[in-house]
Short mmCIF file of C-alpha atoms and ligand atoms in Angstrom, two decimals:
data_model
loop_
_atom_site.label_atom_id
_atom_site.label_comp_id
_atom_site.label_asym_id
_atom_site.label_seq_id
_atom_site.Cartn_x
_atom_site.Cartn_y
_atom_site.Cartn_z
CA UNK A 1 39.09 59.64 16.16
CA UNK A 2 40.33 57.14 13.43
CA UNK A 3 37.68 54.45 14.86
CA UNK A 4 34.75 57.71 15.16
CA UNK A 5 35.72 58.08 11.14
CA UNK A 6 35.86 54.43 10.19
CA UNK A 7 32.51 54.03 12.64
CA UNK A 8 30.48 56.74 11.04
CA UNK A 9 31.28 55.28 7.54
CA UNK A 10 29.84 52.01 8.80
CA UNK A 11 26.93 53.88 9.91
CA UNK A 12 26.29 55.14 6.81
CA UNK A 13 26.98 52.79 4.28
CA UNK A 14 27.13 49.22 6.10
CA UNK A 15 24.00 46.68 6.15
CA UNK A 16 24.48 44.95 9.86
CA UNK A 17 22.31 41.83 10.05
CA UNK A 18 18.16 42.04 10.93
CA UNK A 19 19.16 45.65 11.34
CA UNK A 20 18.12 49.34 9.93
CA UNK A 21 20.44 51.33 7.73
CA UNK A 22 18.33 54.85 8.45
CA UNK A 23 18.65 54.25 12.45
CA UNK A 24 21.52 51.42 13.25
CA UNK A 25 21.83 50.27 16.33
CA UNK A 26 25.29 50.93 17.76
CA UNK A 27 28.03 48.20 16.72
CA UNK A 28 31.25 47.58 18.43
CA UNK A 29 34.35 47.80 16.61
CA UNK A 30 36.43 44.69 16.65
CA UNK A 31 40.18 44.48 16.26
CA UNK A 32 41.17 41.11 17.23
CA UNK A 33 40.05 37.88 18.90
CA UNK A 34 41.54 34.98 20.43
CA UNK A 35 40.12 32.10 22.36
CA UNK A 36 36.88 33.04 24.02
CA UNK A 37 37.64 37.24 23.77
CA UNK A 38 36.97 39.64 21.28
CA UNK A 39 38.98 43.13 21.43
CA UNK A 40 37.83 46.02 20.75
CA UNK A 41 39.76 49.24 19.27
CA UNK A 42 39.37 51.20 22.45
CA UNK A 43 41.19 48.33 24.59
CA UNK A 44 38.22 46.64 25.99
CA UNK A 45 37.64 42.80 25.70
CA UNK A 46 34.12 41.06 25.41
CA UNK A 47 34.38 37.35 26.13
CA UNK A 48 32.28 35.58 23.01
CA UNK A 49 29.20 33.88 24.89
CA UNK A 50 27.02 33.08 21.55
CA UNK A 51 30.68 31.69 19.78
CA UNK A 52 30.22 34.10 16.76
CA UNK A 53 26.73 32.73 15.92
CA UNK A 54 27.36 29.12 16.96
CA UNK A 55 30.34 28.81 15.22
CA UNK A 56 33.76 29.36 17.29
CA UNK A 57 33.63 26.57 19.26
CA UNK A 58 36.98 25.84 19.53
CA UNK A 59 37.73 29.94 20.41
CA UNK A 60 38.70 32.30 18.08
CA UNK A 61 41.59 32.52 15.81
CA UNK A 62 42.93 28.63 16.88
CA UNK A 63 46.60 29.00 15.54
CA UNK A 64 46.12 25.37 13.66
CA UNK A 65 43.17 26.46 11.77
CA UNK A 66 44.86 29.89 11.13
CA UNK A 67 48.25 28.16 9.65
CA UNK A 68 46.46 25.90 7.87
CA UNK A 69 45.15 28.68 6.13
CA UNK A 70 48.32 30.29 5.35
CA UNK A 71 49.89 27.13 4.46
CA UNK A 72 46.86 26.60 1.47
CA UNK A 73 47.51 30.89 0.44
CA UNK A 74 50.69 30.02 -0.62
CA UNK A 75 50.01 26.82 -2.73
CA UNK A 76 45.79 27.97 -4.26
CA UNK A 77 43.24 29.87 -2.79
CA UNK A 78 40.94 28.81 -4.90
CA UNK A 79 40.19 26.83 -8.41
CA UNK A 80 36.74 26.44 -9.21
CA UNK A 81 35.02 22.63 -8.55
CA UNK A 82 33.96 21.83 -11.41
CA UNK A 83 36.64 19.74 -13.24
CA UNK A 84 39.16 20.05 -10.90
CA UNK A 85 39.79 18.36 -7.19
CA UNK A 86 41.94 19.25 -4.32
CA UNK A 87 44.34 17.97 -1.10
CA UNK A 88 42.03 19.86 1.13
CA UNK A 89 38.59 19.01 -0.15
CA UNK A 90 39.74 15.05 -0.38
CA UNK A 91 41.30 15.42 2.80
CA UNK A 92 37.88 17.27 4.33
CA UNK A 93 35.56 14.44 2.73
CA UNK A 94 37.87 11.74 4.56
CA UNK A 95 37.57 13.58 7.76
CA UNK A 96 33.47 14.03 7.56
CA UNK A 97 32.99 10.43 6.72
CA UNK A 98 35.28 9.30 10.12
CA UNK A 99 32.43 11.06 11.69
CA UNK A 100 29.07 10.35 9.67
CA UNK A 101 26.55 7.96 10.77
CA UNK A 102 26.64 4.63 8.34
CA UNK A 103 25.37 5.27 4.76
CA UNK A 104 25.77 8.56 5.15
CA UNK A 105 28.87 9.06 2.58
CA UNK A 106 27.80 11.48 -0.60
CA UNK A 107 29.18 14.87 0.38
CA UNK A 108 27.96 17.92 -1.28
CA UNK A 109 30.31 20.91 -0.05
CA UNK A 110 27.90 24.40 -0.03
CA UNK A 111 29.20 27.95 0.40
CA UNK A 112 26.25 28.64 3.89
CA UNK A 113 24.62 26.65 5.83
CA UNK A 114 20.95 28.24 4.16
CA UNK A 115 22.68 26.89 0.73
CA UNK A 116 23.11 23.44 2.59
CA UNK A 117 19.67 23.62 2.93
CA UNK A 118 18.46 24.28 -0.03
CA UNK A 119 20.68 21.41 -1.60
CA UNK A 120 18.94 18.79 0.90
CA UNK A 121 15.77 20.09 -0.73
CA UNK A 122 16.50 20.15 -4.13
CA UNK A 123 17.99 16.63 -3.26
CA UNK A 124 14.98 14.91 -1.72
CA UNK A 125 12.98 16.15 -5.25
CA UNK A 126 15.00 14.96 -7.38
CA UNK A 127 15.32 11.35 -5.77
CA UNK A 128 11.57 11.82 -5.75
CA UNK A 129 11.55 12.55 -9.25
CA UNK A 130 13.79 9.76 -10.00
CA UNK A 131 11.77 7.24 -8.64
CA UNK A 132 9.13 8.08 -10.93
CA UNK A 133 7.04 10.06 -7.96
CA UNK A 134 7.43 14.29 -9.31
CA UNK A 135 4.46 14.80 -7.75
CA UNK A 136 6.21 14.49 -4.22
CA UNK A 137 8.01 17.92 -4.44
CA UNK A 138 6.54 19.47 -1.09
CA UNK A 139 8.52 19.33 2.13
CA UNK A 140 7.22 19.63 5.53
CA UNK A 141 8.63 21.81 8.49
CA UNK A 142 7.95 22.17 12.03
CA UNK A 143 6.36 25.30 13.62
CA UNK A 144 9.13 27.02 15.29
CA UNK A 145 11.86 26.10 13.21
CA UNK A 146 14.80 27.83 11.55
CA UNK A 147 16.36 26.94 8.39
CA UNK A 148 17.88 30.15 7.13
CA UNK A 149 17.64 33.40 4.85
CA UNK A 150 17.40 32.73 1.60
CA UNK A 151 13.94 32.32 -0.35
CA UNK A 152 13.73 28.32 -0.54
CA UNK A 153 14.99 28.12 3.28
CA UNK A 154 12.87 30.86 4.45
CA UNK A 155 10.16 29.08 3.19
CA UNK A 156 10.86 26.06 5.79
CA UNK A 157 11.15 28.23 8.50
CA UNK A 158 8.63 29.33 11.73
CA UNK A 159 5.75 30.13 9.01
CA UNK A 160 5.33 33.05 11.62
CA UNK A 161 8.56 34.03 12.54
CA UNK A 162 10.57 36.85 10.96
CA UNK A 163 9.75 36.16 7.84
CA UNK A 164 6.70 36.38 7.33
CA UNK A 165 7.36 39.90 5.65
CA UNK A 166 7.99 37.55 2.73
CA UNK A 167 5.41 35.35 2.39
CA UNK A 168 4.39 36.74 -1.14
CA UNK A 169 8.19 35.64 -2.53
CA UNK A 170 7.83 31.96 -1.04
CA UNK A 171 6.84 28.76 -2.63
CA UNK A 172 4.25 27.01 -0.23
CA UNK A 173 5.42 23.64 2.04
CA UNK A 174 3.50 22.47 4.86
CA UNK A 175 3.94 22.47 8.78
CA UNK A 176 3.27 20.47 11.58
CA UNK A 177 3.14 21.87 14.90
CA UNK A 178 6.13 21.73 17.07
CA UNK A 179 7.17 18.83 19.51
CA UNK A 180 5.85 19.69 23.05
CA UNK A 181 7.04 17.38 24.91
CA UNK A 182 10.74 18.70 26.63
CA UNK A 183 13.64 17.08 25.79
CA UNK A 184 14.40 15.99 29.04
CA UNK A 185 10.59 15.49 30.54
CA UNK A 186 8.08 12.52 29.89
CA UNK A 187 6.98 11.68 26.27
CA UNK A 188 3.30 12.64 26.02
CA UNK A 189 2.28 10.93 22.49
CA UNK A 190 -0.29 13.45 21.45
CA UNK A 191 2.84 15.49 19.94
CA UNK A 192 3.15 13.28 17.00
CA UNK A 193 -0.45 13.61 16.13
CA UNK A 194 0.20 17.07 13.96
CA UNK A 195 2.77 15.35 12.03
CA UNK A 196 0.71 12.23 11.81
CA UNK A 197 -1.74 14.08 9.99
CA UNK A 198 -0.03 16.72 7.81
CA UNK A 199 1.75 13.36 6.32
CA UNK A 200 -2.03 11.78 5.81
CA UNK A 201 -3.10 14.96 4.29
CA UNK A 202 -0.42 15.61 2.25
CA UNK A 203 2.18 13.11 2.29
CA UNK A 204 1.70 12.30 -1.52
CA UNK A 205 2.81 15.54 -2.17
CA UNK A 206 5.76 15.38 0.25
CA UNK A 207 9.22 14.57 -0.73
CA UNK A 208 11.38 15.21 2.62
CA UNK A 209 10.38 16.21 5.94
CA UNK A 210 13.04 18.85 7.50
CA UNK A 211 13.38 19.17 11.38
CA UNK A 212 16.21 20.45 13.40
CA UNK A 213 16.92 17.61 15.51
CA UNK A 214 16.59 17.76 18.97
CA UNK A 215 17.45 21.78 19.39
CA UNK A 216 15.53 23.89 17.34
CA UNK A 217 17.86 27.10 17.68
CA UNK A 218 17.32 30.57 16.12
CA UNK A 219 13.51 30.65 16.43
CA UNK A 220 12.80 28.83 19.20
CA UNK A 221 15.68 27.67 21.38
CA UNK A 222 13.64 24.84 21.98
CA UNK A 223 14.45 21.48 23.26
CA UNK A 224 12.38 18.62 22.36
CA UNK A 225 11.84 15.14 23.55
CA UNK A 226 13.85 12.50 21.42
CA UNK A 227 11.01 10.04 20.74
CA UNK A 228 9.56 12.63 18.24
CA UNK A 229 12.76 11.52 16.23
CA UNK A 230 12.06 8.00 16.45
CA UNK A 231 8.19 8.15 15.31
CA UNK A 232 9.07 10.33 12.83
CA UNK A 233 12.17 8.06 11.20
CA UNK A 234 9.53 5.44 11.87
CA UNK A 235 6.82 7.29 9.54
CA UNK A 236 8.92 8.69 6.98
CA UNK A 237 10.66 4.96 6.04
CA UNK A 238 6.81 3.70 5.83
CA UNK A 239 5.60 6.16 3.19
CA UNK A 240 8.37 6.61 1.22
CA UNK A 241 9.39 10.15 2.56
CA UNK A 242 13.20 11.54 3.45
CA UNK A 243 13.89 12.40 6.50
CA UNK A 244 16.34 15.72 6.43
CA UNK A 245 18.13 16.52 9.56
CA UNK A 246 19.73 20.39 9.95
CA UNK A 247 22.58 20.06 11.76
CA UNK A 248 23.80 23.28 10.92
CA UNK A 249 24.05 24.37 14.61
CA UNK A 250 23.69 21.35 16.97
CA UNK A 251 26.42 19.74 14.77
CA UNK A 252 29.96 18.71 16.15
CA UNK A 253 28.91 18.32 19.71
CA UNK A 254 26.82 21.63 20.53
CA UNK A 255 23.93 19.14 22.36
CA UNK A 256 26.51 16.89 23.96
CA UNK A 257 26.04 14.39 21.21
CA UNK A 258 28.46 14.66 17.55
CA UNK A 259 25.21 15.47 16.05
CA UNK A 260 21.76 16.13 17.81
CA UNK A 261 20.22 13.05 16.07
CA UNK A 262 22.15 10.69 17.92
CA UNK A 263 19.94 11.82 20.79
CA UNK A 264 17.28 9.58 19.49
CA UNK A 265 19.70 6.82 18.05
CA UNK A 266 18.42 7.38 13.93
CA UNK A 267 19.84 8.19 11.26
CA UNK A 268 18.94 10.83 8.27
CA UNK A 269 18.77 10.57 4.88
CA UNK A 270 19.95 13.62 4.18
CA UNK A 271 21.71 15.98 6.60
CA UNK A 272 22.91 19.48 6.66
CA UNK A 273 26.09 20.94 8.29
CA UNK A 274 27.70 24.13 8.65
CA UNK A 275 28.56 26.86 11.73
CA UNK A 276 31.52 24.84 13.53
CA UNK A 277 32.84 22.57 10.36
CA UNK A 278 34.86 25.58 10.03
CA UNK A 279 35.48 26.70 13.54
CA UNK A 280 34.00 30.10 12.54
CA UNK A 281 36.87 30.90 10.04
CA UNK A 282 35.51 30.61 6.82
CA UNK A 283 32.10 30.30 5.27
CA UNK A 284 31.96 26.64 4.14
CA UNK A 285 28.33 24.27 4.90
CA UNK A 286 28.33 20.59 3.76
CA UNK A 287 24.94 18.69 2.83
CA UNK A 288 25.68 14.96 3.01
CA UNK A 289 23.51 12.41 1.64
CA UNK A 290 22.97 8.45 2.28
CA UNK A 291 24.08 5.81 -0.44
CA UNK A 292 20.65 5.28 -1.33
CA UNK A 293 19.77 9.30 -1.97
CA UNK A 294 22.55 9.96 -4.32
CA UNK A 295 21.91 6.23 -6.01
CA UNK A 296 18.46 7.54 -7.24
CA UNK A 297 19.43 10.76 -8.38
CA UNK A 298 22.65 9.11 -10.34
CA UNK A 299 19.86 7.01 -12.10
CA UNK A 300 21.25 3.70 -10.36
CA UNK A 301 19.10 0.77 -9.56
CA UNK A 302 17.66 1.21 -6.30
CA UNK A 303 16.43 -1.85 -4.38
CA UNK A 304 13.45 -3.26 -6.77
CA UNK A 305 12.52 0.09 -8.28
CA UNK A 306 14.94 0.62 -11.59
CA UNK A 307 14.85 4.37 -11.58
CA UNK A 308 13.76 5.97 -14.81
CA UNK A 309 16.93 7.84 -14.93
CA UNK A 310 14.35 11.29 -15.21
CA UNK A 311 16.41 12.64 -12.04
CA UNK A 312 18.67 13.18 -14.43
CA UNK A 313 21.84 12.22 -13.25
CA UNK A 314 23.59 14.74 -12.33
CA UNK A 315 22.52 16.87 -9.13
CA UNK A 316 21.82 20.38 -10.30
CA UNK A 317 23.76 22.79 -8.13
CA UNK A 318 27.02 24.17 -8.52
CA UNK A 319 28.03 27.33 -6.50
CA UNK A 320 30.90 29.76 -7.72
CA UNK A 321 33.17 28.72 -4.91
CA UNK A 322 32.37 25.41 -4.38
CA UNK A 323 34.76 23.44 -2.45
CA UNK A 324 36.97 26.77 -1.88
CA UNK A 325 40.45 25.49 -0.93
CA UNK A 326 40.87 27.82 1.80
CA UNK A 327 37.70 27.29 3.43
CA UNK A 328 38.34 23.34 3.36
CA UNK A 329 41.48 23.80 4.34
CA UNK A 330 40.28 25.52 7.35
CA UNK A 331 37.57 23.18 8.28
CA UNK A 332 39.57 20.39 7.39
CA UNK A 333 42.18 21.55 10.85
CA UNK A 334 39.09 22.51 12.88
CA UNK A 335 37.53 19.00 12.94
CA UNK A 336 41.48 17.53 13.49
CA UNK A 337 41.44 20.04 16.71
CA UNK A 338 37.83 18.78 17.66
CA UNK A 339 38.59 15.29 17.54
CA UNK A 340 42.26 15.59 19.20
CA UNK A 341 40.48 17.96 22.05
CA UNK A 342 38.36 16.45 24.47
CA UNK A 343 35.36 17.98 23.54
CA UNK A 344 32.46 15.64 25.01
CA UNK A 345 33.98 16.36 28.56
CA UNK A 346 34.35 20.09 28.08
CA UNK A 347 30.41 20.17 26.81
CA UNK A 348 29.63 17.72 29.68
CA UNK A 349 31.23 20.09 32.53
CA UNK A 350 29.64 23.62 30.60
CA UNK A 351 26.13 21.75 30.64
CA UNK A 352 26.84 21.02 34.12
CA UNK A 353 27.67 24.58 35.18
CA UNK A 354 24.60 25.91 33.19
CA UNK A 355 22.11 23.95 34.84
CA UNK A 356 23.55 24.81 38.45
CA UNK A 357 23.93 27.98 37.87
CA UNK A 358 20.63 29.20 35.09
CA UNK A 359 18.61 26.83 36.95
CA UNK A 360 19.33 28.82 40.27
CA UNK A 361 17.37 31.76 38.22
CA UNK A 362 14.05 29.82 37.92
CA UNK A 363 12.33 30.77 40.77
CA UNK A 364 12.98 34.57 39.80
CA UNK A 365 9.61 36.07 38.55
CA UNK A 366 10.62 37.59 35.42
CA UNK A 367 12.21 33.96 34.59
CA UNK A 368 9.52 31.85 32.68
CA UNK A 369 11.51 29.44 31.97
CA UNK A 370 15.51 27.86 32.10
CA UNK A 371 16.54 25.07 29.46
CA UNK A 372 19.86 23.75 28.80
CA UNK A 373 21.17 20.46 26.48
CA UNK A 374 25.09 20.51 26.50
CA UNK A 375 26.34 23.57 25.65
CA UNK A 376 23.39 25.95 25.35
CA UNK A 377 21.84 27.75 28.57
CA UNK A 378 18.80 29.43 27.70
CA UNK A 379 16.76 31.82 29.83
CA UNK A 380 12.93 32.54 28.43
CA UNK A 381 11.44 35.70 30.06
CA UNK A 382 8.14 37.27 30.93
CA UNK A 383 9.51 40.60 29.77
CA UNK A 384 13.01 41.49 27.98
CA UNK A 385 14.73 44.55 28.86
CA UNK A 386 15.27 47.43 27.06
CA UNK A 387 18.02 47.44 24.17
CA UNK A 388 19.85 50.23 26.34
CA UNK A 389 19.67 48.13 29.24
CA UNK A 390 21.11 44.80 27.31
CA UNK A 391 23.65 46.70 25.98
CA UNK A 392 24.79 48.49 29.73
CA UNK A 393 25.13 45.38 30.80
CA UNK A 394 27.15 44.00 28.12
CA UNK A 395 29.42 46.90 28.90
CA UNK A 396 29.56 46.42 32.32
CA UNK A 397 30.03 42.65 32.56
CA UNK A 398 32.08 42.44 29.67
CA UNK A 399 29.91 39.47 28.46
CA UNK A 400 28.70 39.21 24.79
CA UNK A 401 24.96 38.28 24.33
CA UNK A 402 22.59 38.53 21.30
CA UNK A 403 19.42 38.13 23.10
CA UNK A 404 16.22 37.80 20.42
CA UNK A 405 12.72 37.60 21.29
CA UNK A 406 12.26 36.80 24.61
CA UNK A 407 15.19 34.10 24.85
CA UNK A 408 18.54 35.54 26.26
CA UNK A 409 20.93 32.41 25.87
CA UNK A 410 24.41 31.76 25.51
CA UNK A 411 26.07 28.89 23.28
CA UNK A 412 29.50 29.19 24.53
CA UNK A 413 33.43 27.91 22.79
CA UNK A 414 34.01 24.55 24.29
CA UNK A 415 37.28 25.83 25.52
CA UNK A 416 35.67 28.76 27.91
CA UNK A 417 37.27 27.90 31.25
CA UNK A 418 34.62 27.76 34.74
CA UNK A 419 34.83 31.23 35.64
CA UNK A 420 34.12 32.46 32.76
CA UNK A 421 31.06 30.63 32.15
CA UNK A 422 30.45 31.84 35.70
CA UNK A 423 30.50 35.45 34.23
CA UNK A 424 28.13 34.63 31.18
CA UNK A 425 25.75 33.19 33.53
CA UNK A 426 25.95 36.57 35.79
CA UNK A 427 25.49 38.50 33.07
CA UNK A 428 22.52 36.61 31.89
CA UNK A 429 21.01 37.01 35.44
CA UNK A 430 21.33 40.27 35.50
CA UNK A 431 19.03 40.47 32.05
CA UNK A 432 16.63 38.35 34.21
CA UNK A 433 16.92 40.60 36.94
CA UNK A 434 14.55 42.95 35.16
CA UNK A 435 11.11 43.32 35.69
C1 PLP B 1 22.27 29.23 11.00
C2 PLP B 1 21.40 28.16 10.48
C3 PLP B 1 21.15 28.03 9.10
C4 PLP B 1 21.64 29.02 8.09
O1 PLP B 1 23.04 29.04 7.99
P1 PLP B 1 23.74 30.29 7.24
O2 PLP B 1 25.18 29.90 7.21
O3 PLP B 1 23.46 31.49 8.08
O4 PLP B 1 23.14 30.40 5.90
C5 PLP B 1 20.37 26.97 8.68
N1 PLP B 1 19.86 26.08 9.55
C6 PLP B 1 20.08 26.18 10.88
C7 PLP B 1 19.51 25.14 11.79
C8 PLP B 1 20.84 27.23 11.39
O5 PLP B 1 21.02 27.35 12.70
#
């Protein structure tokens, strides 16, 4: 009766995400999690097959993460960034750099991974600018792609994905069409060719080009073949364009690799991160940029090119809690739990299981097609079933899945054990089952 009240306030007053107010769809009503399970108020458990959105990965509530919190309540919550430093944010930066790729050192800390974004952006134009090239202010994007909510980040996203609502509100980048060859299939070298000429089109506009490497996740679940990586480092260094990776959800191991991009052995110049830095306990996103990157925009001497200095300087961002203690605090324990945990073998033995057991479901007819890179197992499908019949199952299997288009896919916590995985897959076959 107390959860009926508290529900039907929610009902009325409570935005869910990519959902209606007027006719919400039902929610469940969480009172605890630990490890892979959420608990509900009327005593039922849902193990957590998407990880919170990508971002538990180490299960929910980890007790280090959660004391370290505590332990940074007591001393400062939070003091704002500018002018003042911190234990936790030093002690984050010296934690991220362990784990960057070489050059890769100037850390901007961001309150979302769509703010991450838009910091890599606004940092490729004003190294750009710096170099004495403002015309190059345009980024390019793949087809298919994800890169968040907000205005700037929509506007590098699946040009016609969910979005496109909001076309009228977005500035204008370009798009190449998305890698087909599969990530784990032959190279064909027509994919490039798209890229190859958006950049001879338009690469004197273009600043950065963004990709997510590898995985591209919330539009597509799509797994692409790493030599698209390679020609496109390749083509970026030649005309003079950054190359932004999002790592916001293949980051920290998801794909098997500590970031997707070492899938095709490069390196970014500017790369986002968010989702697991904090385990899923805090909002925090980093953007972290190579030597070179935040040498132009300082106004430093650069190779032969003496920047003009018109970058300004400074970078021009500066979110109201930037570098929130608590938040660093928390990431700052979940990447000392991901490096003390054996994470590449847990990913290794969940990729394992998925392609046994999805790829069992490819022969069914509703199943168009099964793809899985470390710890994701996606199943594409002629035909979804019905909301109702999603959410039975959910019920019944006790397995939670966010199914979207026509992907239903789970991106597991490293830590869930073999028979659980064994119960997401079930549950996914029995949305498969369908026809
Ligand atoms: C989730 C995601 C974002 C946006 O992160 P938010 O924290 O939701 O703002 C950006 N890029 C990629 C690749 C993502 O998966």
């Amino acid at each position: 009766m107390e959860t009926e009240k508290l529900l039907s306030i929610d009902r009325e007053h409570l935005w869910h995400p990519y959902a209606s107010i007027g006719n919400p769809p039902p929610v469940n009503f969480a009172v605890s999690a630990s490890d892979t399970r959420i608990r509900l108020a009327d005593g039922s458990e849902l193990i957590d097959a998407v990880s919170s959105w990508w971002t538990a990965a180490l299960g929910h509530n980890p007790p280090e993460v959660v004391e370290a919190i505590k332990r940074q309540c007591d001393a400062m919550t939070h003091v704002m960034f500018a002018g003042f430093t911190h234990l936790p944010a030093v002690e984050l930066a010296e934690r991220l750099l362990a784990m960057m790729p070489p050059g890769l050192t100037k850390i901007f800390l961001a309150d979302s991974g769509s703010i991450a974004v838009e910091c890599a952006a606004k940092m490729a134009v004003q190294y750009q600018h710096a170099l004495g090239v403002p015309r190059k202010s345009k980024l390019v994007a793949l087809k298919g792609g994800y890169h968040g909510d907000t205005t700037g980040t929509m506007a590098l996203s699946d040009p016609d994905g969910m979005h496109v609502l909001f076309r009228g509100l977005m500035p204008r980048h370009f798009f190449a069409e998305r890698p087909k060859s599969r990530f784990d299939g032959e190279w064909d070298d027509s994919d490039f060719a798209s890229m190859r000429q958006v950049l001879d089109e338009h690469g004197d506009e273009v600043a950065a080009v963004i990709v997510e490497p590898i995985f591209q996740a919330a539009n597509a679940m799509w797994m692409y073949h790493a030599e698209y990586l390679r020609k496109l480092r390749a083509e970026c260094t030649r005309r003079g364009i950054l190359l932004i990776c999002d790592e916001v959800a293949t980051g920290f191991g998801r794909t098997g690799k500590l970031f997707a991009h070492e899938h095709a052995g490069i390196v970014p110049d500017i790369m986002c991160l968010g989702k697991i830095l904090t385990g899923g306990n805090m909002t925090l996103a980093a953007t972290v940029a190579s030597e070179g990157v935040a040498a132009a925009i300082s106004g430093d001497k650069i190779g032969d090119n003496e920047t003009s200095g018109s970058g300004g300087g400074a970078f021009m961002h500066g979110p109201t809690y930037m570098g929130n203690p608590l938040a660093c605090a928390a990431a700052r324990a979940t990447l000392e739990l991901l490096e003390r945990f054996d994470w590449r073998g847990a990913v290794a033995r969940i990729e394992a299981e998925f392609k046994e057991q999805l790829g069992a479901y490819s022969a069914l007819p509703n199943v168009r097609d099964v793809r899985v890179l470390g710890a994701v197992g996606v199943l594409e499908l002629e035909r979804m079933p019905p909301a109702e019949r999603v959410a039975q199952i959910i019920r019944d299997t006790g397995v939670w899945l966010r199914p979207f288009a026509n992907y239903v896919y789970a991106m597991p916590p490293y830590i869930t054990p073999s028979e659980e995985i064994r119960r997401i897959t079930g549950a996914m076959g029995e949305m498969a089952f369908n026809s």
